[in-house]
Every structure is written in structure tokens, then in C-alpha cells.
Amino acid sequence: MDTDVLIVGAGPTGMTLANELLVAGVSTVLADKLPQRSELSKAGGMQSRTLEALDQRGLLEPLLATGDYPVTDGHFAGIPLPAHLARHRLPWRSVPQVAIEGFFEEHLAAQGIHVRRDHELVALAQDADTVTATFAHGDTLRARYLVASDGAHSTVRSLLRADFPGRQGTLTVVAADVRLSGADQAVSHTWSDDGHWAALFPLGTDPQGRPLHRLALGGPGRSLPREVPVTEEEIRNGLHRVFGSRVRLLELRYARRITNAARQIEQYRHGRVLLAGDAAHVHLPLGAQGMNTGMQDALNLGWKLGGAVHGWAPENLLETYHTERHPIGAAVLRNVQTQSLLMDWAGTRDPDVAALREFFTAMAQIPDVQDFLADTLSGTAIRYPMPDTETHPLIGRPAPDTDFPGSVRLHELLRSGRGVLLDPVGAFAEVAALWSDRVDRVGQGAGTDAMLIRPDGYVCWAGSPDGSAQDLKQALGRWFGDPR
Ligand SMILES: Cc1cc2nc3c(=O)[nH]c(=O)nc-3n(C[C@H](O)[C@H](O)[C@H](O)COP(=O)(O)OP(=O)(O)OC[C@H]3O[C@@H](n4cnc5c(N)ncnc54)[C@H](O)[C@@H]3O)c2cc1C
């Protein structure tokens, strides 16, 4: 065996997974077909749950120190969601994907994981114990598991002959990185009376410190085939249709056409091969969800693969990657569909859609609705299906970051990549000792309820501080395998 896990594709999903496996102490090869890191501008927004996940690994502060990444409002179908700013300890940030990938690649290299570039996977075979991968230049590599994070046009998915059901793209819109004049006066989502629209998001600054924006443009007649190059003239014209002379193009740095294709693979696991990120689900980048969902797939998968490689994972732990993450991907596809309809991305000017949007916009001013929408997009509303969810409101949900005595936060306790047991009155010391190689116990003063938290930060058991040790034992066995 050459390595425990081969990760194919060093985008944000693959790099996040490599870091999770590093923390789990698993040997990993991270391969990418590109000779160097892509500088293509893609994602620009990082959501609360992804920020929390980075904080759980001690990577958030170092990432944010690499540039100026402002807090952003977020939106659902262009309706601003300021409510989340007040409620989330870590509100959304505008962090370009290139900065995230650059940061991760350096961090991984410093820990000894160097992306193997110029490694295009072209074939794979698996048996009961091994996956054998073949690269374009003829090398082969044998691993215990292979994770496909090779993006929307995944080679691994094709080699598996796995269905990728969903909807073909029916329209394209323009996405561009631009420098503008007058952008500070513009509302981020604006429609003209004749069905043209523009969406604007801050994208940090250029090396001279001048503000950059991500611009999306669409409307009647604007849906051209993907391969047709986007021109400056087209951007100027689109801006003028929506903003008149208030907003002008100063510099076009990069532009592409994106489609509204929406697809999701049926099974995230195919034997020893698992799929994550865009390789498993694609949709319009509405509400900044693609990269965030992929990075959270990786967070869910990493510690489970760790358990499988180290041999302590219970029989079905790896299966829960599919049962937990597939419904999340499906829900993202649905909310993206809802948003593109409400925003009339197709520029239909259908009066029924206009009425629906007006009604929905009014409803979205209700604080509880704002919270619901913000939590849905932030990843903070996620509740994985787990036993006993009815017995405690936090089971299945991300554990809230809490300050403990000694100035330690829960996220800091999770940096070891191990499970954490909060045992506020010290009632569970004996049971916890049986799993002390996989789970850290935090005693006196650790919150009010007893709680078992998985390495990915999700609560998998909770109860009264002096409750049944038998229940806890069962939960430890379910998530962390047999006692020592
Ligand atoms: C304009 C735009 C704006 C976006 N905005 C946002 C946003 O604000 N927020 C958000 O969350 N998402 C956003 N997205 C979506 C986001 O960019 C993707 O979801 C994200 O890149 C997916 O990451 P990934 O690692 O799964 O795949 P990718 O980033 O596609 O990485 C896949 C990697 O696999 C490699 N690869 C492919 N085939 C092979 C092979 N055969 N062998 C070896 N390597 C291979 C590729 O070279 C690539 O490096 C946006 C996308 C676009 C286009």
C-alpha cells in the first residue's frame, strides 16, 4: 500500500480533507492534474459554519491574517440577511477561493503534504482491500481509500459510471471580477424594468488597495452558450441597462459564463471510493454555497476515514457520510432552485414570479424568517439524522462554541481532531476512560448538560450531567467503536 488515502483533486474540498486526515494521523496523497494552482476566480463567500470548522482546527485566525476579508451581509435570492450578523459569533466573510486554496496549500506543505501536481487520474480499479489509481503519465498508486474531489466534471465519477441525475443547464449568466466606479452607491441586487439584472458583491481589493467586485449579469437575450467569450462591451452594456450611468466599468479582470445545471450523485460512497464537493453536487453559485458545502463534506468525511484506517470505526460509520451529507446536498440544490426562480435569473418578467418575489420579500422581513434563511445558508441549521434527536435539542447539530473556565473555548478543544466529552459534574470519568485514546473528557465547569461531540464538531449525544452512564456508553460505541 502506498498510502492510506488518495485524494484526487486539490480544490477547496480536497485540501480541507487533506487537513482533516493530517489531524487524524492518516497518511495521505493529494494529487491534482494541474501543473500549478488555479488562479481562476470562483467562490468569494465563506459562511459561518465553514468559518467555525476552520476555527475548530486553529486555521481561521491564520487565514484571516493573510488579507483583508470583510464581513458581509449575505442574501437569499438577493434579499439581504443582516440578521445573521448580529446572531452568529462568526458572520460571513468575503474570502476569495484563490486565497483559501493558497493558504491551505502552504499550510499543508508546512505539515509535509505537498500537492502532487501534473497528476491526472485516468483509471482506477478497486478490490476488497485496495484502490489502484493510474495517472496519465503511467504511474500507479495503491491506497486503502480514494476520495474524488475532482470537481464538477469528475473523472472518478465517470470511471465509476455513476449516474449524475438532475437538470441540464437551461441558461447561462455572466460572472465577472471587476473594478467599478459608483459601486458603493449601488444596491447589490438590482433589476431593470425590462428584466435585466445585476448582482454585486465585494471581493476584497487589488494589490493597489482598490476595491474589487464580483458581478453577475443576466436578463433577456443574455443567455449565450458557455464557450462564447464575455466581452468588455457586454459588461458595460449590462451595467448600463441596470444602473444607467451610475455604475461604470473601470477594469475587467476575469469573466466566464456559468449555467444553472443542478445535479447530485445518488451514492456518495462506491465501495472504497467516496465522492465529495462539486464531484458529488453542482448548482448555481447562489448564496455562496458550493465551496462551503464541499468543505463541509470533507469535514464530515475526514474523521470517519481516520477511524476506518486506524481500525476503530464501527461497522457503519463510513456509511453515515452518505446518509448525513446527501440530504444536505439535496437541500442546497432545492434552495438554489428557489432562489433562481425568485430572482428571475432567466429574465422572464413573468408577473406571477414578480408577485411571488414581492410576497416573499415582505415575509423575509420577519425576524424569525430572516433567522431561518440565514441559518439555512450558513450551514448552522444542519441537523444530521441521529438516534435520540428528540431527547435533546442539540443532538445532530453543531456544538455551540462555548467559553470554559481557564479561557478555553470548545473550538480550541476540538483542535486535536478527537471527540470531546463535556462532563460538567464529573459523573462520567470511569466510562470516558475506556475511550480515552479517541475522546478527551472535559470536567468541572464544562457547560450545564453532559455532551459528546464528534471530531467534526457535531453533538452526537447529550443528557443531564448526572444521567445514565449506560446511554453514554452506547453513544461512545456507536460513534467511536469498541472501548480500548
Ligand atoms: C463564478 C463562481 C462563483 C462562485 N461563488 C461561490 C461562493 O461565493 N461560495 C461558494 O461556496 N461557492 C462558490 N462557487 C462554487 C465553488 O467555486 C465550487 O463549489 C468549488 O470550487 C468546489 O470545490 P471542489 O474542491 O469540490 O472542486 P474544484 O474547485 O473544481 O477542484 C477540483 C480539482 O480537481 C482537479 N482535477 C479534476 N480532474 C482531475 C483528475 N482527473 N485528476 C486529478 N485532478 C483532477 C482540478 O484540477 C481541480 O483542482 C462559485 C463558483 C463559480 C464558478
Coordinates of C-alpha atoms and ligand atoms in Angstrom, one line a residue:
M1 CA 0.0 0.0 0.0
D2 CA 1.4 3.4 -1.0
T3 CA -0.8 5.5 1.2
D4 CA -3.9 5.2 3.3
V5 CA -6.0 7.7 1.4
L6 CA -5.5 9.1 -2.1
I7 CA -7.4 12.4 -2.6
V8 CA -7.9 13.2 -6.3
G9 CA -8.4 17.0 -6.8
A10 CA -6.7 19.7 -4.8
G11 CA -9.5 22.3 -4.8
P12 CA -11.0 23.5 -1.5
T13 CA -12.7 20.2 -0.8
G14 CA -9.6 18.1 -1.4
M15 CA -7.4 20.4 0.6
T16 CA -9.8 20.6 3.5
L17 CA -10.0 16.8 3.6
A18 CA -6.2 16.5 3.4
N19 CA -6.0 18.7 6.5
E20 CA -8.7 16.6 8.3
L21 CA -6.7 13.4 7.5
L22 CA -3.5 15.0 8.7
V23 CA -5.2 15.9 12.0
A24 CA -6.5 12.3 12.2
G25 CA -2.9 10.9 11.7
V26 CA -3.7 9.2 8.4
S27 CA -1.1 9.0 5.5
T28 CA -2.5 10.9 2.5
V29 CA -1.5 11.7 -1.1
L30 CA -3.2 14.7 -2.6
A31 CA -3.0 14.7 -6.4
D32 CA -4.1 17.3 -9.0
K33 CA -3.9 17.3 -12.7
L34 CA -3.0 21.0 -12.9
P35 CA 0.7 21.8 -13.1
Q36 CA 0.1 24.7 -10.7
R37 CA -2.7 26.0 -8.6
S38 CA -5.7 27.5 -10.5
E39 CA -5.9 31.3 -10.3
L40 CA -9.4 31.2 -11.7
S41 CA -11.7 33.4 -9.6
K42 CA -14.6 31.3 -8.2
A43 CA -16.1 31.4 -4.7
G44 CA -16.0 34.7 -2.8
G45 CA -18.0 34.0 0.3
M46 CA -17.3 31.9 3.4
Q47 CA -20.3 31.0 5.6
S48 CA -20.5 30.8 9.3
R49 CA -20.3 27.0 9.6
T50 CA -17.2 26.8 7.4
L51 CA -15.6 29.6 9.4
E52 CA -16.4 27.6 12.6
A53 CA -14.9 24.5 11.1
L54 CA -11.7 26.3 10.4
D55 CA -11.7 27.7 13.9
Q56 CA -12.1 24.2 15.2
R57 CA -8.7 23.4 13.6
G58 CA -7.0 26.6 14.6
L59 CA -6.8 27.8 10.9
L60 CA -9.3 30.7 11.0
E61 CA -7.1 33.3 12.5
P62 CA -4.1 32.5 10.3
L63 CA -6.3 32.5 7.2
L64 CA -7.9 35.9 8.0
A65 CA -4.4 37.3 8.7
T66 CA -3.4 36.7 5.0
G67 CA -5.6 39.6 3.7
D68 CA -8.4 42.0 4.2
Y69 CA -11.6 39.9 4.2
P70 CA -14.6 41.9 5.2
V71 CA -17.7 40.6 7.0
T72 CA -20.6 40.5 4.5
D73 CA -24.4 40.6 4.8
G74 CA -25.3 37.5 2.8
H75 CA -28.6 37.3 1.0
F76 CA -31.3 34.8 0.0
A77 CA -32.4 35.4 -3.6
G78 CA -31.0 38.9 -3.4
I79 CA -32.9 39.7 -0.2
P80 CA -30.3 41.0 2.3
L81 CA -29.9 39.0 5.6
P82 CA -28.4 41.4 8.1
A83 CA -30.0 39.4 11.0
H84 CA -27.2 36.8 10.8
L85 CA -24.6 39.4 11.6
A86 CA -26.0 40.0 15.0
R87 CA -26.6 36.4 15.8
H88 CA -23.5 34.5 14.6
R89 CA -20.3 34.6 16.5
L90 CA -18.6 34.2 13.1
P91 CA -20.6 36.1 10.5
W92 CA -20.0 35.5 6.8
R93 CA -16.8 36.8 5.3
S94 CA -15.8 37.7 1.8
V95 CA -12.7 35.5 1.2
P96 CA -11.8 34.6 -2.4
Q97 CA -11.4 31.0 -3.2
V98 CA -7.9 31.6 -4.6
A99 CA -6.8 32.9 -1.2
I100 CA -8.3 29.9 0.6
E101 CA -6.6 27.5 -1.8
G102 CA -3.3 29.3 -1.5
F103 CA -3.5 29.3 2.3
F104 CA -4.3 25.6 2.5
E105 CA -1.6 24.6 0.1
E106 CA 1.0 26.4 2.1
H107 CA -0.3 25.1 5.4
L108 CA -0.3 21.5 4.1
A109 CA 3.2 21.8 2.7
A110 CA 4.4 23.1 6.0
Q111 CA 3.0 19.9 7.5
G112 CA 4.6 17.7 4.9
I113 CA 1.7 17.2 2.5
H114 CA 2.8 18.6 -0.9
V115 CA 0.2 18.6 -3.6
R116 CA 1.4 16.2 -6.4
R117 CA 0.8 18.4 -9.4
D118 CA 0.6 17.2 -13.0
H119 CA -1.1 14.0 -11.7
E120 CA -4.2 13.5 -13.8
L121 CA -6.1 10.4 -12.7
V122 CA -7.1 8.4 -15.8
A123 CA -8.1 5.0 -14.5
L124 CA -9.0 3.2 -11.2
A125 CA -9.7 -0.3 -10.0
Q126 CA -10.8 -1.5 -6.6
D127 CA -11.0 -4.8 -4.8
A128 CA -12.0 -5.7 -1.2
D129 CA -8.9 -4.0 0.4
T130 CA -7.3 -1.6 -2.1
V131 CA -8.0 1.0 -4.7
T132 CA -5.4 1.3 -7.5
A133 CA -5.2 4.6 -9.3
T134 CA -3.4 5.2 -12.6
F135 CA -2.2 8.6 -13.7
A136 CA -1.8 10.0 -17.2
H137 CA 1.9 9.7 -17.1
G138 CA 1.6 6.0 -16.3
D139 CA 2.4 5.9 -12.6
T140 CA 0.1 3.8 -10.4
L141 CA -0.7 4.3 -6.7
R142 CA -2.3 1.9 -4.3
A143 CA -4.4 3.3 -1.4
R144 CA -6.9 1.9 1.1
Y145 CA -9.4 4.6 0.1
L146 CA -9.8 7.1 -2.7
V147 CA -11.7 10.3 -2.4
A148 CA -12.9 12.0 -5.5
S149 CA -12.8 15.8 -5.0
D150 CA -12.1 16.3 -8.7
G151 CA -14.8 18.9 -9.3
A152 CA -17.9 19.2 -11.4
H153 CA -16.6 17.2 -14.4
S154 CA -15.2 14.5 -12.1
T155 CA -13.2 11.8 -13.9
V156 CA -13.7 9.5 -11.0
R157 CA -17.4 9.8 -11.3
S158 CA -17.2 8.9 -15.0
L159 CA -14.9 6.0 -14.3
L160 CA -17.3 4.6 -11.7
R161 CA -20.1 5.1 -14.4
A162 CA -22.1 6.6 -11.6
D163 CA -25.3 8.4 -12.6
F164 CA -25.3 12.2 -12.0
P165 CA -29.0 12.8 -12.2
G166 CA -30.6 16.3 -12.2
R167 CA -31.2 19.1 -14.6
Q168 CA -29.1 20.1 -17.6
G169 CA -28.3 23.8 -17.7
T170 CA -31.1 25.8 -19.4
L171 CA -29.5 29.2 -19.3
T172 CA -26.1 31.0 -18.7
V173 CA -25.3 34.2 -16.8
V174 CA -22.1 36.2 -16.8
A175 CA -19.9 36.1 -13.7
A176 CA -17.0 38.6 -13.7
D177 CA -14.4 40.1 -11.4
V178 CA -14.4 43.8 -12.0
R179 CA -13.3 47.2 -10.7
L180 CA -16.1 49.7 -10.9
S181 CA -16.8 53.3 -10.3
G182 CA -20.0 54.1 -8.4
A183 CA -20.4 50.5 -6.9
D184 CA -20.7 51.9 -3.4
Q185 CA -23.9 53.7 -4.4
A186 CA -25.4 50.6 -6.0
V187 CA -27.8 48.2 -4.3
S188 CA -26.2 44.7 -4.5
H189 CA -29.2 43.1 -6.4
T190 CA -30.9 45.4 -8.9
W191 CA -33.4 44.7 -11.6
S192 CA -34.4 47.0 -14.6
D193 CA -38.0 47.3 -15.7
D194 CA -37.2 45.3 -18.8
G195 CA -36.0 42.2 -16.9
H196 CA -32.2 42.8 -16.8
W197 CA -30.5 42.3 -13.5
A198 CA -27.1 42.7 -11.8
A199 CA -25.7 41.4 -8.6
L200 CA -22.6 42.9 -7.0
F201 CA -20.5 41.5 -4.1
P202 CA -17.4 42.9 -2.6
L203 CA -14.3 40.8 -3.4
G204 CA -11.5 42.5 -1.4
T205 CA -9.0 44.8 -3.1
D206 CA -6.4 44.6 -5.8
P207 CA -2.6 44.9 -4.9
Q208 CA -3.0 48.7 -5.1
G209 CA -5.7 48.5 -2.5
R210 CA -8.6 49.4 -4.9
P211 CA -11.9 47.7 -4.2
L212 CA -12.9 44.7 -6.5
H213 CA -16.3 43.3 -7.0
R214 CA -17.8 40.1 -8.2
L215 CA -20.5 41.0 -10.7
A216 CA -23.2 38.7 -12.1
L217 CA -25.3 39.9 -15.0
G218 CA -28.3 38.4 -16.7
G219 CA -31.6 39.1 -18.4
P220 CA -33.5 38.6 -21.7
G221 CA -31.1 37.8 -24.6
R222 CA -28.1 37.5 -22.2
S223 CA -28.0 33.7 -22.0
L224 CA -25.3 32.8 -24.6
P225 CA -23.5 29.4 -25.0
R226 CA -20.8 28.9 -22.3
E227 CA -18.0 28.9 -24.8
V228 CA -18.8 32.4 -26.2
P229 CA -16.2 34.7 -24.7
V230 CA -17.5 37.5 -22.4
T231 CA -16.5 40.9 -23.8
E232 CA -16.0 44.3 -22.0
E233 CA -18.7 45.7 -24.2
E234 CA -21.2 43.1 -23.0
I235 CA -20.4 44.0 -19.4
R236 CA -20.6 47.8 -20.0
N237 CA -23.9 47.3 -21.8
G238 CA -25.3 45.1 -19.0
L239 CA -24.3 47.6 -16.3
H240 CA -25.8 50.4 -18.2
R241 CA -29.1 48.5 -18.7
V242 CA -29.4 48.1 -14.9
F243 CA -27.7 51.1 -13.4
G244 CA -27.7 53.7 -16.2
S245 CA -24.5 55.8 -15.9
R246 CA -24.3 55.5 -12.1
V247 CA -22.0 52.4 -12.2
R248 CA -19.2 52.1 -14.7
L249 CA -16.6 49.5 -15.6
L250 CA -13.0 50.6 -14.8
E251 CA -11.3 47.2 -15.3
L252 CA -12.5 43.7 -16.3
R253 CA -10.1 41.3 -14.6
Y254 CA -11.8 38.0 -15.4
A255 CA -15.2 36.7 -16.7
R256 CA -17.0 33.5 -17.5
R257 CA -20.4 32.2 -18.2
I258 CA -22.0 29.9 -15.7
T259 CA -25.0 27.6 -16.1
N260 CA -27.9 26.7 -13.9
A261 CA -27.2 22.9 -14.2
A262 CA -28.3 21.2 -11.0
R263 CA -27.2 17.6 -10.4
Q264 CA -26.3 15.3 -7.5
I265 CA -24.8 11.9 -7.4
E266 CA -27.1 9.2 -6.0
Q267 CA -24.5 7.5 -3.8
Y268 CA -21.6 9.3 -2.1
R269 CA -19.9 6.0 -1.4
H270 CA -18.9 3.4 -4.0
G271 CA -17.0 0.8 -2.1
R272 CA -13.6 2.2 -1.2
V273 CA -14.2 5.3 -3.3
L274 CA -16.0 8.3 -1.9
L275 CA -17.1 11.5 -3.6
A276 CA -17.2 15.0 -2.2
G277 CA -17.6 18.6 -3.2
D278 CA -18.5 19.5 -6.8
A279 CA -17.8 15.9 -7.8
A280 CA -20.9 15.0 -5.9
H281 CA -23.2 18.0 -6.4
V282 CA -23.3 21.0 -8.8
H283 CA -25.6 24.0 -8.9
L284 CA -25.6 27.8 -9.5
P285 CA -23.4 29.7 -7.0
L286 CA -26.3 31.4 -5.4
G287 CA -26.0 32.2 -1.8
A288 CA -22.3 31.2 -1.8
Q289 CA -22.9 27.5 -1.1
G290 CA -20.8 25.3 -3.5
M291 CA -17.3 25.6 -1.9
N292 CA -18.8 25.8 1.6
T293 CA -20.8 22.6 1.1
G294 CA -17.7 20.8 -0.3
M295 CA -15.5 21.9 2.6
Q296 CA -18.2 20.6 5.0
D297 CA -18.4 17.3 3.1
A298 CA -14.7 17.0 3.8
L299 CA -15.1 17.8 7.5
N300 CA -17.8 15.1 7.8
L301 CA -15.7 12.5 6.0
G302 CA -12.2 13.1 7.4
W303 CA -12.5 11.7 10.9
K304 CA -14.7 8.8 9.7
L305 CA -12.0 7.8 7.2
G306 CA -9.5 8.2 10.0
G307 CA -11.5 5.8 12.2
A308 CA -11.7 3.3 9.3
V309 CA -7.9 3.5 8.6
H310 CA -7.0 3.2 12.3
G311 CA -9.4 0.3 12.6
W312 CA -11.6 1.6 15.4
A313 CA -14.6 2.8 13.2
P314 CA -17.8 0.9 13.9
E315 CA -19.2 -1.1 11.0
N316 CA -21.4 1.6 9.5
L317 CA -19.6 4.8 10.4
L318 CA -18.4 5.4 6.9
E319 CA -21.9 4.8 5.6
T320 CA -23.1 7.8 7.7
Y321 CA -21.1 10.0 5.4
H322 CA -23.7 9.4 2.7
T323 CA -26.7 9.4 5.0
E324 CA -25.6 12.7 6.6
R325 CA -24.3 14.6 3.6
H326 CA -26.5 13.5 0.7
P327 CA -29.6 15.2 2.2
I328 CA -27.6 18.4 2.8
G329 CA -26.5 18.5 -0.8
A330 CA -30.1 17.9 -1.9
A331 CA -31.4 20.7 0.3
V332 CA -28.8 23.1 -1.2
L333 CA -29.9 22.2 -4.7
R334 CA -33.5 22.9 -3.7
N335 CA -32.8 26.3 -2.1
V336 CA -30.7 27.3 -5.1
Q337 CA -33.6 26.4 -7.4
T338 CA -35.9 28.5 -5.2
Q339 CA -33.5 31.5 -5.3
S340 CA -33.0 31.4 -9.0
L341 CA -36.8 31.4 -9.6
L342 CA -37.4 34.2 -7.1
M343 CA -34.6 36.3 -8.6
D344 CA -36.0 35.6 -12.1
W345 CA -32.5 34.8 -13.3
A346 CA -34.0 33.8 -16.6
G347 CA -35.3 37.4 -17.1
T348 CA -38.8 36.1 -17.9
R349 CA -40.6 39.1 -16.3
D350 CA -43.4 36.6 -15.5
P351 CA -45.9 38.6 -13.4
D352 CA -46.5 35.5 -11.2
V353 CA -42.8 35.3 -10.4
A354 CA -42.9 39.1 -9.6
A355 CA -45.8 38.6 -7.3
L356 CA -44.1 35.7 -5.6
R357 CA -41.0 37.7 -5.1
E358 CA -42.8 40.7 -3.6
F359 CA -44.7 38.4 -1.2
F360 CA -41.5 36.5 -0.2
T361 CA -39.6 39.7 0.2
A362 CA -42.2 41.0 2.7
M363 CA -42.2 37.7 4.5
A364 CA -38.4 37.7 4.7
Q365 CA -38.5 40.9 6.9
I366 CA -40.0 38.9 9.8
P367 CA -37.1 38.3 12.2
D368 CA -37.7 34.5 12.5
V369 CA -37.8 34.1 8.8
Q370 CA -34.5 36.1 8.5
D371 CA -33.0 33.7 11.0
F372 CA -34.3 30.7 9.2
L373 CA -32.9 31.8 5.8
A374 CA -29.6 32.9 7.3
D375 CA -29.2 29.7 9.2
T376 CA -30.1 27.6 6.1
L377 CA -27.4 29.3 4.0
S378 CA -24.9 29.5 6.8
G379 CA -24.8 25.7 7.4
T380 CA -25.7 26.4 11.0
A381 CA -29.2 24.9 10.6
I382 CA -27.8 21.5 9.7
R383 CA -29.2 18.7 11.8
Y384 CA -27.8 15.2 11.0
P385 CA -30.2 12.3 11.4
M386 CA -29.1 10.6 14.7
P387 CA -30.6 8.4 17.3
D388 CA -32.3 10.3 20.2
T389 CA -32.6 13.6 18.5
E390 CA -36.0 14.0 20.2
T391 CA -34.3 13.9 23.7
H392 CA -32.1 17.0 23.4
P393 CA -32.3 20.0 21.0
L394 CA -28.6 19.9 20.2
I395 CA -28.2 16.3 19.2
G396 CA -27.3 16.2 15.5
R397 CA -26.4 19.9 15.5
P398 CA -23.1 21.8 15.5
A399 CA -22.0 22.3 19.2
P400 CA -22.1 26.0 20.0
D401 CA -18.6 27.4 20.7
T402 CA -18.6 27.9 24.4
D403 CA -16.1 29.5 26.8
F404 CA -15.0 27.2 29.6
P405 CA -13.1 28.1 32.7
G406 CA -9.4 28.6 32.1
S407 CA -10.2 30.7 29.0
V408 CA -10.6 27.7 26.8
R409 CA -13.2 27.6 24.1
L410 CA -14.9 24.4 22.8
H411 CA -13.5 25.0 19.3
E412 CA -10.0 25.1 20.8
L413 CA -10.7 21.7 22.5
L414 CA -11.6 20.3 19.1
R415 CA -8.2 21.2 17.5
S416 CA -6.8 17.8 18.5
G417 CA -9.2 16.2 15.9
R418 CA -10.5 13.9 18.7
G419 CA -14.0 13.6 20.2
V420 CA -14.8 15.7 23.2
L421 CA -17.0 14.7 26.2
L422 CA -18.3 17.6 28.3
D423 CA -18.8 16.1 31.8
P424 CA -19.8 19.1 33.9
V425 CA -20.1 17.3 37.3
G426 CA -17.5 14.6 36.7
A427 CA -20.1 11.8 36.6
F428 CA -18.7 10.0 33.6
A429 CA -15.0 9.8 34.3
E430 CA -15.0 6.0 34.5
V431 CA -16.8 5.4 31.2
A432 CA -14.8 8.0 29.4
A433 CA -11.5 6.4 30.5
L434 CA -12.4 3.4 28.3
W435 CA -12.3 5.6 25.1
S436 CA -9.6 8.0 26.3
D437 CA -7.4 7.2 23.2
R438 CA -10.2 8.7 21.0
V439 CA -12.2 11.1 23.2
D440 CA -11.0 13.9 25.5
R441 CA -13.1 14.4 28.7
V442 CA -13.5 18.0 30.0
G443 CA -14.7 18.0 33.6
Q444 CA -15.8 20.6 36.1
G445 CA -17.4 23.7 34.7
A446 CA -17.9 22.4 31.2
G447 CA -21.3 23.8 30.4
T448 CA -24.5 22.6 32.1
D449 CA -25.5 19.5 30.1
A450 CA -23.3 16.5 29.5
M451 CA -22.5 16.3 25.8
L452 CA -20.5 14.1 23.5
I453 CA -19.1 16.0 20.5
R454 CA -17.6 14.3 17.4
P455 CA -14.3 15.5 15.9
D456 CA -16.3 17.4 13.2
G457 CA -17.9 19.5 16.0
Y458 CA -21.4 17.9 15.9
V459 CA -23.2 16.8 19.1
C460 CA -23.9 13.1 18.9
W461 CA -25.2 12.5 22.5
A462 CA -26.4 14.9 25.2
G463 CA -28.1 14.4 28.6
S464 CA -28.3 15.5 32.1
P465 CA -24.9 16.0 33.8
D466 CA -25.5 13.1 36.2
G467 CA -27.5 11.0 33.7
S468 CA -27.2 7.3 32.6
A469 CA -23.7 6.2 32.0
Q470 CA -25.2 3.3 30.0
D471 CA -26.6 5.7 27.5
L472 CA -23.3 7.4 27.1
K473 CA -21.5 4.1 26.7
Q474 CA -23.9 3.2 23.9
A475 CA -23.2 6.5 22.2
L476 CA -19.5 6.2 22.5
G477 CA -19.6 2.7 21.0
R478 CA -21.9 3.9 18.2
W479 CA -19.5 6.8 17.1
F480 CA -16.1 5.8 18.4
G481 CA -16.1 2.0 18.2
D482 CA -15.3 -0.6 20.9
P483 CA -13.7 0.5 24.2
R484 CA -10.0 0.0 24.5
Ligands
LIG1 C1 -18.3 32.3 -10.5 C2 -18.4 31.4 -9.4 C3 -18.7 31.9 -8.1 C4 -18.8 31.0 -7.0 N1 -19.0 31.6 -5.8 C5 -19.1 30.8 -4.7 C6 -19.2 31.3 -3.4 O1 -19.2 32.5 -3.2 N2 -19.2 30.4 -2.4 C7 -19.2 29.1 -2.5 O2 -19.3 28.3 -1.5 N3 -19.0 28.5 -3.8 C8 -19.0 29.3 -4.9 N4 -18.8 28.8 -6.1 C9 -18.6 27.3 -6.3 C10 -17.2 26.9 -5.9 O3 -16.3 27.5 -6.7 C11 -17.1 25.4 -6.1 O4 -18.2 24.8 -5.5 C12 -15.8 24.8 -5.6 O5 -14.7 25.2 -6.4 C13 -15.8 23.3 -5.5 O6 -14.6 22.9 -4.9 P1 -14.1 21.4 -5.2 O7 -12.8 21.3 -4.4 O8 -15.1 20.4 -4.9 O9 -13.8 21.3 -6.8 P2 -12.9 22.2 -7.7 O10 -12.6 23.5 -7.0 O11 -13.4 22.2 -9.0 O12 -11.5 21.4 -7.6 C14 -11.3 20.2 -8.3 C15 -9.8 19.9 -8.6 O13 -9.7 18.6 -9.1 C16 -8.7 18.7 -10.1 N5 -9.0 17.6 -11.1 C17 -10.0 17.5 -11.9 N6 -9.9 16.3 -12.6 C18 -8.8 15.7 -12.2 C19 -8.2 14.4 -12.5 N7 -8.7 13.6 -13.4 N8 -7.1 14.1 -11.8 C20 -6.5 14.9 -10.9 N9 -7.1 16.1 -10.6 C21 -8.2 16.5 -11.2 C22 -8.9 20.1 -10.8 O14 -7.7 20.5 -11.4 C23 -9.2 20.9 -9.5 O15 -8.0 21.5 -9.0 C24 -18.6 29.6 -7.2 C25 -18.4 29.1 -8.5 C26 -18.2 30.0 -9.6 C27 -17.9 29.4 -10.9

